[in-house]
């Protein structure tokens, strides 16, 4: 399922106020309503508009969308990696249109009436379950832990079903009763007399808060809330190749949702600490290796650090400062794969800053030799005071 941009669907900015969202929704709903717009795509567009507003008009859902995206409202998906690949679960926007109504979205039908007039709708609503309450936990990993994988044990405070009442909120031996106000529907229907006749609106039941049931005798432990705070120790397996910004989903370790809603999930957000030697780009690793001038000039071998040890790398004669060498499959294991990235070694030719008398003598001999060859090749005598490659 492709990620949806709810703000673009409504034509508003991410900082849009509630009033701006409301105004944009009425405008777009009127534009794409199938009874008015006969274009083939009108029905689907109308669904998207309602889907977008149903999320952005709810502060909690909007915060969830801003953090996790539209895929967070789809159930039955899971995994680890960049973003949140599903699992926010329990909500299917297609249910919104079952029977052709706005079931489950209090207030939306009223907005459509404002856009189209009192002739819109008039049907009844049904009560929906609550959305799962997810938790977020941030974990810091060393560079090596992220590269090779590890296991972390974390302590999470979260809400669990009250053990005394099994999450019902009602004292043992007592039961919830059907709400006398809404007759178990969770919604109230109010009739108003207007110049155009009788007009019906529906809203969340003021007696039961939309539950359809009321508690006569609240649980003495949780005081009718149905939940208790509990700290759990959870072992998290970190896969090799994970990187900053990746997320791990741990099913059913979020908060318990009172009223029969689905158990929330735990989302572990990864942060990888920088390394003193290595830099990372995806599965590839970058490192700088210093070599001496003689080694750069004559060639040879040098031990280069790699993850988990060192390897011997050949330096060709005449290697210049800044030359980059590639060590294949010496990088990081690709997340959820079997392949490894590469290591790129940038050579830094180190020029000595302090020379002994003997070293200086040898370099002067080299300079004379090189100047002589240059003069011979050009057919000219060296100019007095001319300096060589090291400025001597």
Short mmCIF file of C-alpha atoms in Angstrom, two decimals:
data_model
loop_
_atom_site.label_atom_id
_atom_site.label_comp_id
_atom_site.label_asym_id
_atom_site.label_seq_id
_atom_site.Cartn_x
_atom_site.Cartn_y
_atom_site.Cartn_z
CA UNK A 1 0.00 0.00 0.00
CA UNK A 2 1.49 3.29 -1.09
CA UNK A 3 2.05 6.03 1.47
CA UNK A 4 -0.61 8.75 1.27
CA UNK A 5 -0.04 12.46 1.84
CA UNK A 6 -3.21 13.48 3.70
CA UNK A 7 -2.21 17.15 3.74
CA UNK A 8 -1.87 17.22 -0.05
CA UNK A 9 -5.17 15.39 -0.48
CA UNK A 10 -6.94 18.18 1.42
CA UNK A 11 -4.76 20.88 -0.13
CA UNK A 12 -3.44 22.26 3.16
CA UNK A 13 -0.04 22.72 4.78
CA UNK A 14 1.27 20.54 7.61
CA UNK A 15 0.72 23.43 10.02
CA UNK A 16 -2.96 23.82 9.09
CA UNK A 17 -5.29 24.67 11.97
CA UNK A 18 -8.47 22.76 12.81
CA UNK A 19 -10.58 25.44 11.13
CA UNK A 20 -8.44 25.32 7.98
CA UNK A 21 -8.78 21.54 7.87
CA UNK A 22 -12.53 21.79 8.31
CA UNK A 23 -12.88 24.36 5.54
CA UNK A 24 -10.65 22.38 3.17
CA UNK A 25 -12.56 19.18 3.87
CA UNK A 26 -15.94 20.72 3.04
CA UNK A 27 -14.52 22.14 -0.18
CA UNK A 28 -12.91 18.89 -1.33
CA UNK A 29 -15.83 16.71 -0.25
CA UNK A 30 -18.21 18.83 -2.27
CA UNK A 31 -15.86 18.71 -5.26
CA UNK A 32 -15.54 14.92 -5.33
CA UNK A 33 -18.90 13.71 -4.00
CA UNK A 34 -20.12 11.00 -6.44
CA UNK A 35 -23.64 12.46 -6.49
CA UNK A 36 -22.23 15.68 -7.95
CA UNK A 37 -19.03 14.66 -9.71
CA UNK A 38 -19.66 11.94 -12.31
CA UNK A 39 -15.97 11.40 -13.15
CA UNK A 40 -14.85 7.73 -12.88
CA UNK A 41 -12.32 8.56 -10.18
CA UNK A 42 -14.75 10.63 -8.07
CA UNK A 43 -15.71 7.82 -5.69
CA UNK A 44 -12.09 6.96 -4.92
CA UNK A 45 -11.14 10.62 -4.52
CA UNK A 46 -14.09 11.15 -2.18
CA UNK A 47 -12.91 8.20 -0.07
CA UNK A 48 -9.40 9.66 0.12
CA UNK A 49 -10.73 13.06 1.20
CA UNK A 50 -12.78 11.49 4.02
CA UNK A 51 -9.88 9.27 5.00
CA UNK A 52 -7.52 12.25 5.19
CA UNK A 53 -9.89 14.37 7.25
CA UNK A 54 -10.81 11.54 9.62
CA UNK A 55 -7.14 11.32 10.59
CA UNK A 56 -6.06 14.97 10.56
CA UNK A 57 -9.14 16.21 12.44
CA UNK A 58 -8.31 13.92 15.37
CA UNK A 59 -5.36 15.22 17.42
CA UNK A 60 -4.14 11.75 18.43
CA UNK A 61 -4.47 10.27 14.95
CA UNK A 62 -2.82 13.33 13.43
CA UNK A 63 0.16 12.98 15.77
CA UNK A 64 0.39 9.28 14.89
CA UNK A 65 0.24 10.09 11.17
CA UNK A 66 2.86 12.86 11.43
CA UNK A 67 5.23 10.44 13.13
CA UNK A 68 4.50 7.14 11.39
CA UNK A 69 2.64 7.95 8.13
CA UNK A 70 -0.60 6.60 6.65
CA UNK A 71 0.66 3.01 6.71
CA UNK A 72 0.43 3.14 10.50
CA UNK A 73 -3.36 2.73 10.18
CA UNK A 74 -3.12 -0.58 8.32
CA UNK A 75 -3.12 -3.87 10.23
CA UNK A 76 -1.47 -7.18 9.55
CA UNK A 77 1.90 -5.87 8.46
CA UNK A 78 5.25 -5.98 10.23
CA UNK A 79 9.01 -6.11 9.97
CA UNK A 80 12.04 -3.96 10.60
CA UNK A 81 13.75 -1.34 8.54
CA UNK A 82 13.43 2.23 7.40
CA UNK A 83 10.18 3.87 8.46
CA UNK A 84 7.36 1.89 10.04
CA UNK A 85 6.47 -0.93 7.66
CA UNK A 86 2.98 -1.50 8.91
CA UNK A 87 1.77 -2.92 12.15
CA UNK A 88 0.11 0.18 13.53
CA UNK A 89 -2.94 -1.96 13.01
CA UNK A 90 -6.63 -2.12 13.62
CA UNK A 91 -8.02 0.53 11.33
CA UNK A 92 -9.42 0.03 7.83
CA UNK A 93 -10.66 3.11 6.06
CA UNK A 94 -12.66 0.98 3.63
CA UNK A 95 -15.08 0.24 6.48
CA UNK A 96 -15.95 3.91 6.45
CA UNK A 97 -18.01 3.43 3.32
CA UNK A 98 -19.81 0.19 4.16
CA UNK A 99 -23.45 0.82 3.50
CA UNK A 100 -22.64 4.16 1.93
CA UNK A 101 -22.42 6.03 5.22
CA UNK A 102 -19.90 7.86 7.38
CA UNK A 103 -20.00 5.21 10.11
CA UNK A 104 -17.43 5.63 12.84
CA UNK A 105 -16.52 9.27 12.25
CA UNK A 106 -18.56 11.55 14.51
CA UNK A 107 -18.85 15.04 13.13
CA UNK A 108 -18.02 14.23 9.50
CA UNK A 109 -21.64 13.78 8.52
CA UNK A 110 -22.42 17.15 10.07
CA UNK A 111 -19.66 18.75 8.01
CA UNK A 112 -21.04 17.20 4.85
CA UNK A 113 -24.45 18.58 5.71
CA UNK A 114 -22.84 22.02 5.95
CA UNK A 115 -21.26 21.55 2.54
CA UNK A 116 -24.29 20.08 0.72
CA UNK A 117 -27.23 21.21 2.80
CA UNK A 118 -29.64 19.43 5.12
CA UNK A 119 -30.57 16.88 2.46
CA UNK A 120 -27.31 15.00 2.99
CA UNK A 121 -27.35 11.77 5.02
CA UNK A 122 -29.64 11.38 7.97
CA UNK A 123 -28.68 7.76 8.68
CA UNK A 124 -27.43 6.24 11.90
CA UNK A 125 -23.92 5.50 13.05
CA UNK A 126 -22.32 2.50 14.65
CA UNK A 127 -19.72 2.57 17.41
CA UNK A 128 -16.12 1.67 16.50
CA UNK A 129 -13.45 0.19 18.77
CA UNK A 130 -10.64 2.37 20.00
CA UNK A 131 -7.33 2.64 18.17
CA UNK A 132 -4.33 0.75 19.59
CA UNK A 133 -2.02 2.78 21.81
CA UNK A 134 1.54 2.36 20.54
CA UNK A 135 4.73 3.17 22.43
CA UNK A 136 8.11 4.47 21.24
CA UNK A 137 11.49 3.68 22.77
CA UNK A 138 14.82 5.14 21.56
CA UNK A 139 17.92 2.93 21.67
CA UNK A 140 21.54 4.01 21.15
CA UNK A 141 23.94 1.51 19.55
CA UNK A 142 27.68 1.56 19.01
CA UNK A 143 28.94 1.48 15.43
CA UNK A 144 29.96 -2.17 15.84
CA UNK A 145 26.64 -3.20 17.42
CA UNK A 146 24.76 -1.77 14.47
CA UNK A 147 27.13 -3.42 11.99
CA UNK A 148 27.17 -6.92 13.50
CA UNK A 149 23.83 -7.01 15.32
CA UNK A 150 23.25 -7.46 19.02
CA UNK A 151 20.63 -8.09 21.70
CA UNK A 152 19.39 -5.39 24.06
CA UNK A 153 17.26 -5.78 27.16
CA UNK A 154 15.12 -2.73 27.90
CA UNK A 155 12.65 -1.82 30.63
CA UNK A 156 9.36 -0.41 29.39
CA UNK A 157 6.65 1.15 31.56
CA UNK A 158 3.30 0.53 29.88
CA UNK A 159 -0.36 -0.02 30.59
CA UNK A 160 -1.63 -3.57 31.04
CA UNK A 161 -5.11 -4.93 31.59
CA UNK A 162 -6.06 -4.72 35.26
CA UNK A 163 -5.46 -8.17 36.76
CA UNK A 164 -8.27 -7.73 39.25
CA UNK A 165 -11.05 -7.06 36.74
CA UNK A 166 -9.36 -8.51 33.61
CA UNK A 167 -9.51 -5.10 31.97
CA UNK A 168 -13.28 -4.72 32.14
CA UNK A 169 -13.22 -1.86 34.66
CA UNK A 170 -16.07 -3.52 36.56
CA UNK A 171 -15.69 -5.01 40.03
CA UNK A 172 -15.58 -8.80 40.21
CA UNK A 173 -19.07 -10.25 40.36
CA UNK A 174 -20.59 -7.26 38.59
CA UNK A 175 -21.16 -6.69 34.90
CA UNK A 176 -21.36 -3.80 32.53
CA UNK A 177 -24.86 -2.79 31.56
CA UNK A 178 -26.25 -1.51 28.31
CA UNK A 179 -26.29 2.26 28.28
CA UNK A 180 -29.88 3.43 28.85
CA UNK A 181 -29.30 6.64 26.88
CA UNK A 182 -28.01 5.25 23.57
CA UNK A 183 -29.38 1.69 23.98
CA UNK A 184 -25.91 0.26 23.39
CA UNK A 185 -25.28 2.09 20.10
CA UNK A 186 -22.65 4.45 21.50
CA UNK A 187 -24.24 7.36 19.62
CA UNK A 188 -27.08 9.72 20.42
CA UNK A 189 -29.51 11.02 17.83
CA UNK A 190 -30.82 14.52 18.39
CA UNK A 191 -33.72 16.06 16.49
CA UNK A 192 -33.83 19.79 15.84
CA UNK A 193 -36.60 21.83 14.30
CA UNK A 194 -35.37 24.21 11.59
CA UNK A 195 -37.09 26.45 9.00
CA UNK A 196 -36.56 23.57 6.58
CA UNK A 197 -38.20 20.99 8.83
CA UNK A 198 -36.92 18.45 11.33
CA UNK A 199 -33.18 17.86 11.21
CA UNK A 200 -31.41 14.90 12.86
CA UNK A 201 -27.80 14.85 14.03
CA UNK A 202 -25.80 12.12 15.72
CA UNK A 203 -23.00 12.45 18.25
CA UNK A 204 -21.05 10.36 20.74
CA UNK A 205 -23.24 9.35 23.65
CA UNK A 206 -22.76 11.73 26.56
CA UNK A 207 -23.60 9.01 29.08
CA UNK A 208 -21.22 6.20 28.09
CA UNK A 209 -18.68 8.12 25.99
CA UNK A 210 -19.42 5.96 22.97
CA UNK A 211 -18.84 2.62 24.70
CA UNK A 212 -22.47 1.54 24.58
CA UNK A 213 -22.10 0.19 28.12
CA UNK A 214 -21.85 1.68 31.58
CA UNK A 215 -20.19 0.38 34.74
CA UNK A 216 -22.47 0.20 37.73
CA UNK A 217 -19.78 -0.93 40.20
CA UNK A 218 -16.24 0.21 39.23
CA UNK A 219 -13.23 -2.02 39.95
CA UNK A 220 -11.70 -1.16 43.33
CA UNK A 221 -8.15 -1.61 42.04
CA UNK A 222 -8.17 0.35 38.77
CA UNK A 223 -11.20 2.50 39.70
CA UNK A 224 -13.03 1.56 36.54
CA UNK A 225 -10.22 2.38 34.13
CA UNK A 226 -9.51 -1.24 33.24
CA UNK A 227 -5.72 -0.70 33.16
CA UNK A 228 -2.72 -0.78 35.49
CA UNK A 229 0.77 0.63 35.02
CA UNK A 230 3.46 -2.04 34.80
CA UNK A 231 7.17 -2.11 33.91
CA UNK A 232 8.27 -5.01 31.72
CA UNK A 233 11.75 -6.22 30.78
CA UNK A 234 11.84 -6.91 27.03
CA UNK A 235 14.66 -8.48 25.02
CA UNK A 236 15.16 -6.82 21.63
CA UNK A 237 17.10 -8.57 18.87
CA UNK A 238 18.94 -5.98 16.77
CA UNK A 239 19.67 -7.27 13.23
CA UNK A 240 23.06 -6.70 11.59
CA UNK A 241 23.15 -3.73 9.25
CA UNK A 242 20.62 -1.57 11.07
CA UNK A 243 21.18 2.18 10.90
CA UNK A 244 20.05 5.44 12.47
CA UNK A 245 16.40 6.11 11.67
CA UNK A 246 15.45 2.45 11.30
CA UNK A 247 12.66 1.13 13.48
CA UNK A 248 11.89 -2.25 15.01
CA UNK A 249 8.31 -3.26 15.77
CA UNK A 250 7.68 -5.44 18.81
CA UNK A 251 4.06 -6.65 18.58
CA UNK A 252 1.72 -6.36 21.56
CA UNK A 253 4.20 -4.57 23.84
CA UNK A 254 2.46 -1.20 23.71
CA UNK A 255 -0.38 -0.10 25.96
CA UNK A 256 -3.52 -2.10 26.61
CA UNK A 257 -6.56 -0.44 25.06
CA UNK A 258 -9.60 -0.44 27.38
CA UNK A 259 -12.96 -1.35 25.91
CA UNK A 260 -11.79 -4.32 23.89
CA UNK A 261 -9.47 -2.43 21.55
CA UNK A 262 -6.34 -4.09 20.13
CA UNK A 263 -3.12 -4.22 22.15
CA UNK A 264 -0.67 -1.56 21.06
CA UNK A 265 2.82 -2.28 19.72
CA UNK A 266 6.26 -1.09 20.79
CA UNK A 267 8.38 0.76 18.23
CA UNK A 268 12.13 0.80 18.91
CA UNK A 269 13.86 3.74 17.19
CA UNK A 270 17.55 3.22 16.41
CA UNK A 271 20.35 5.78 16.89
CA UNK A 272 23.91 4.75 15.95
CA UNK A 273 26.88 6.49 17.60
CA UNK A 274 29.67 7.78 15.32
CA UNK A 275 32.97 5.87 15.08
CA UNK A 276 36.41 7.40 15.59
CA UNK A 277 37.78 5.83 12.38
CA UNK A 278 34.93 4.73 10.14
CA UNK A 279 32.21 6.65 8.41
CA UNK A 280 29.16 4.95 6.96
CA UNK A 281 26.96 5.37 3.91
CA UNK A 282 24.36 2.62 3.86
CA UNK A 283 26.29 -0.67 3.85
CA UNK A 284 29.54 0.95 2.67
CA UNK A 285 32.31 2.04 5.05
CA UNK A 286 34.88 4.81 4.52
CA UNK A 287 38.24 5.17 6.24
CA UNK A 288 41.40 7.26 5.77
CA UNK A 289 44.80 5.52 5.85
CA UNK A 290 48.11 7.36 6.22
CA UNK A 291 51.20 6.09 4.35
CA UNK A 292 54.80 7.34 4.14
CA UNK A 293 56.24 9.14 1.14
CA UNK A 294 58.67 6.29 0.32
CA UNK A 295 55.79 3.77 0.39
CA UNK A 296 53.70 5.99 -1.88
CA UNK A 297 56.62 6.42 -4.27
CA UNK A 298 57.98 2.86 -4.37
CA UNK A 299 54.84 0.90 -3.53
CA UNK A 300 54.41 -1.86 -0.98
CA UNK A 301 51.86 -3.09 1.52
CA UNK A 302 50.04 -1.55 4.46
CA UNK A 303 47.69 -2.92 7.13
CA UNK A 304 44.29 -1.24 6.88
CA UNK A 305 41.61 -1.34 9.61
CA UNK A 306 38.33 -3.02 8.70
CA UNK A 307 35.33 -3.89 10.84
CA UNK A 308 36.46 -6.63 13.19
CA UNK A 309 40.18 -6.51 12.36
CA UNK A 310 42.72 -5.51 9.70
CA UNK A 311 43.58 -6.54 6.14
CA UNK A 312 46.77 -6.08 4.13
CA UNK A 313 46.33 -3.74 1.16
CA UNK A 314 48.77 -3.34 -1.72
CA UNK A 315 49.94 0.19 -2.51
CA UNK A 316 51.06 0.58 -6.14
CA UNK A 317 54.23 2.57 -6.87
CA UNK A 318 53.52 6.23 -7.56
CA UNK A 319 50.33 6.37 -5.49
CA UNK A 320 49.18 9.98 -5.10
CA UNK A 321 47.71 11.66 -2.05
CA UNK A 322 43.91 11.26 -1.96
CA UNK A 323 43.84 8.06 -4.02
CA UNK A 324 40.84 5.87 -3.07
CA UNK A 325 41.05 2.07 -2.99
CA UNK A 326 38.07 -0.29 -2.80
CA UNK A 327 38.01 -3.38 -0.58
CA UNK A 328 35.08 -5.45 -1.79
CA UNK A 329 32.66 -6.94 0.76
CA UNK A 330 34.59 -5.46 3.69
CA UNK A 331 31.72 -3.16 4.61
CA UNK A 332 28.53 -3.79 6.59
CA UNK A 333 26.02 -6.59 6.04
CA UNK A 334 22.98 -5.27 4.22
CA UNK A 335 19.89 -5.14 6.42
CA UNK A 336 17.63 -8.16 5.86
CA UNK A 337 20.03 -9.50 3.21
CA UNK A 338 23.10 -11.71 2.82
CA UNK A 339 25.35 -9.32 0.89
CA UNK A 340 27.97 -7.00 2.35
CA UNK A 341 28.91 -3.48 1.37
CA UNK A 342 32.45 -2.37 0.47
CA UNK A 343 35.13 -0.45 2.33
CA UNK A 344 36.66 2.57 0.62
CA UNK A 345 40.17 3.53 1.75
CA UNK A 346 41.39 7.05 1.04
CA UNK A 347 45.17 7.30 1.12
CA UNK A 348 46.84 10.21 2.88
CA UNK A 349 50.54 10.64 2.07
CA UNK A 350 52.22 11.84 5.27
CA UNK A 351 55.10 14.30 4.71
CA UNK A 352 57.63 14.33 7.60
CA UNK A 353 57.85 17.58 9.52
CA UNK A 354 61.11 16.82 11.38
CA UNK A 355 64.12 15.32 9.60
CA UNK A 356 67.40 14.01 10.98
CA UNK A 357 70.62 15.09 9.33
CA UNK A 358 70.92 11.75 7.56
CA UNK A 359 67.33 11.88 6.32
CA UNK A 360 67.85 15.37 5.01
CA UNK A 361 71.05 14.30 3.28
CA UNK A 362 69.27 11.41 1.57
CA UNK A 363 66.43 13.63 0.42
CA UNK A 364 68.89 16.16 -0.95
CA UNK A 365 70.57 13.37 -2.91
CA UNK A 366 67.18 12.34 -4.25
CA UNK A 367 66.43 15.93 -5.15
CA UNK A 368 69.73 16.29 -6.98
CA UNK A 369 69.12 13.05 -8.82
CA UNK A 370 65.63 14.05 -9.85
CA UNK A 371 66.73 17.56 -10.85
CA UNK A 372 69.53 16.08 -12.91
CA UNK A 373 67.17 13.83 -14.80
CA UNK A 374 64.80 16.70 -15.39
CA UNK A 375 67.66 18.92 -16.71
CA UNK A 376 68.97 16.15 -18.93
CA UNK A 377 65.55 15.54 -20.40
CA UNK A 378 65.06 19.24 -21.12
CA UNK A 379 68.60 19.83 -22.38
CA UNK A 380 69.11 22.62 -19.87
CA UNK A 381 71.32 23.28 -16.86
CA UNK A 382 69.68 23.64 -13.48
CA UNK A 383 69.11 27.22 -12.46
CA UNK A 384 70.91 28.51 -9.39
CA UNK A 385 68.74 28.50 -6.30
CA UNK A 386 66.08 26.27 -7.85
CA UNK A 387 64.21 24.28 -5.19
CA UNK A 388 63.22 20.64 -5.45
CA UNK A 389 60.08 18.77 -4.53
CA UNK A 390 60.47 19.39 -0.80
CA UNK A 391 61.57 23.02 -1.09
CA UNK A 392 65.18 22.38 0.04
#
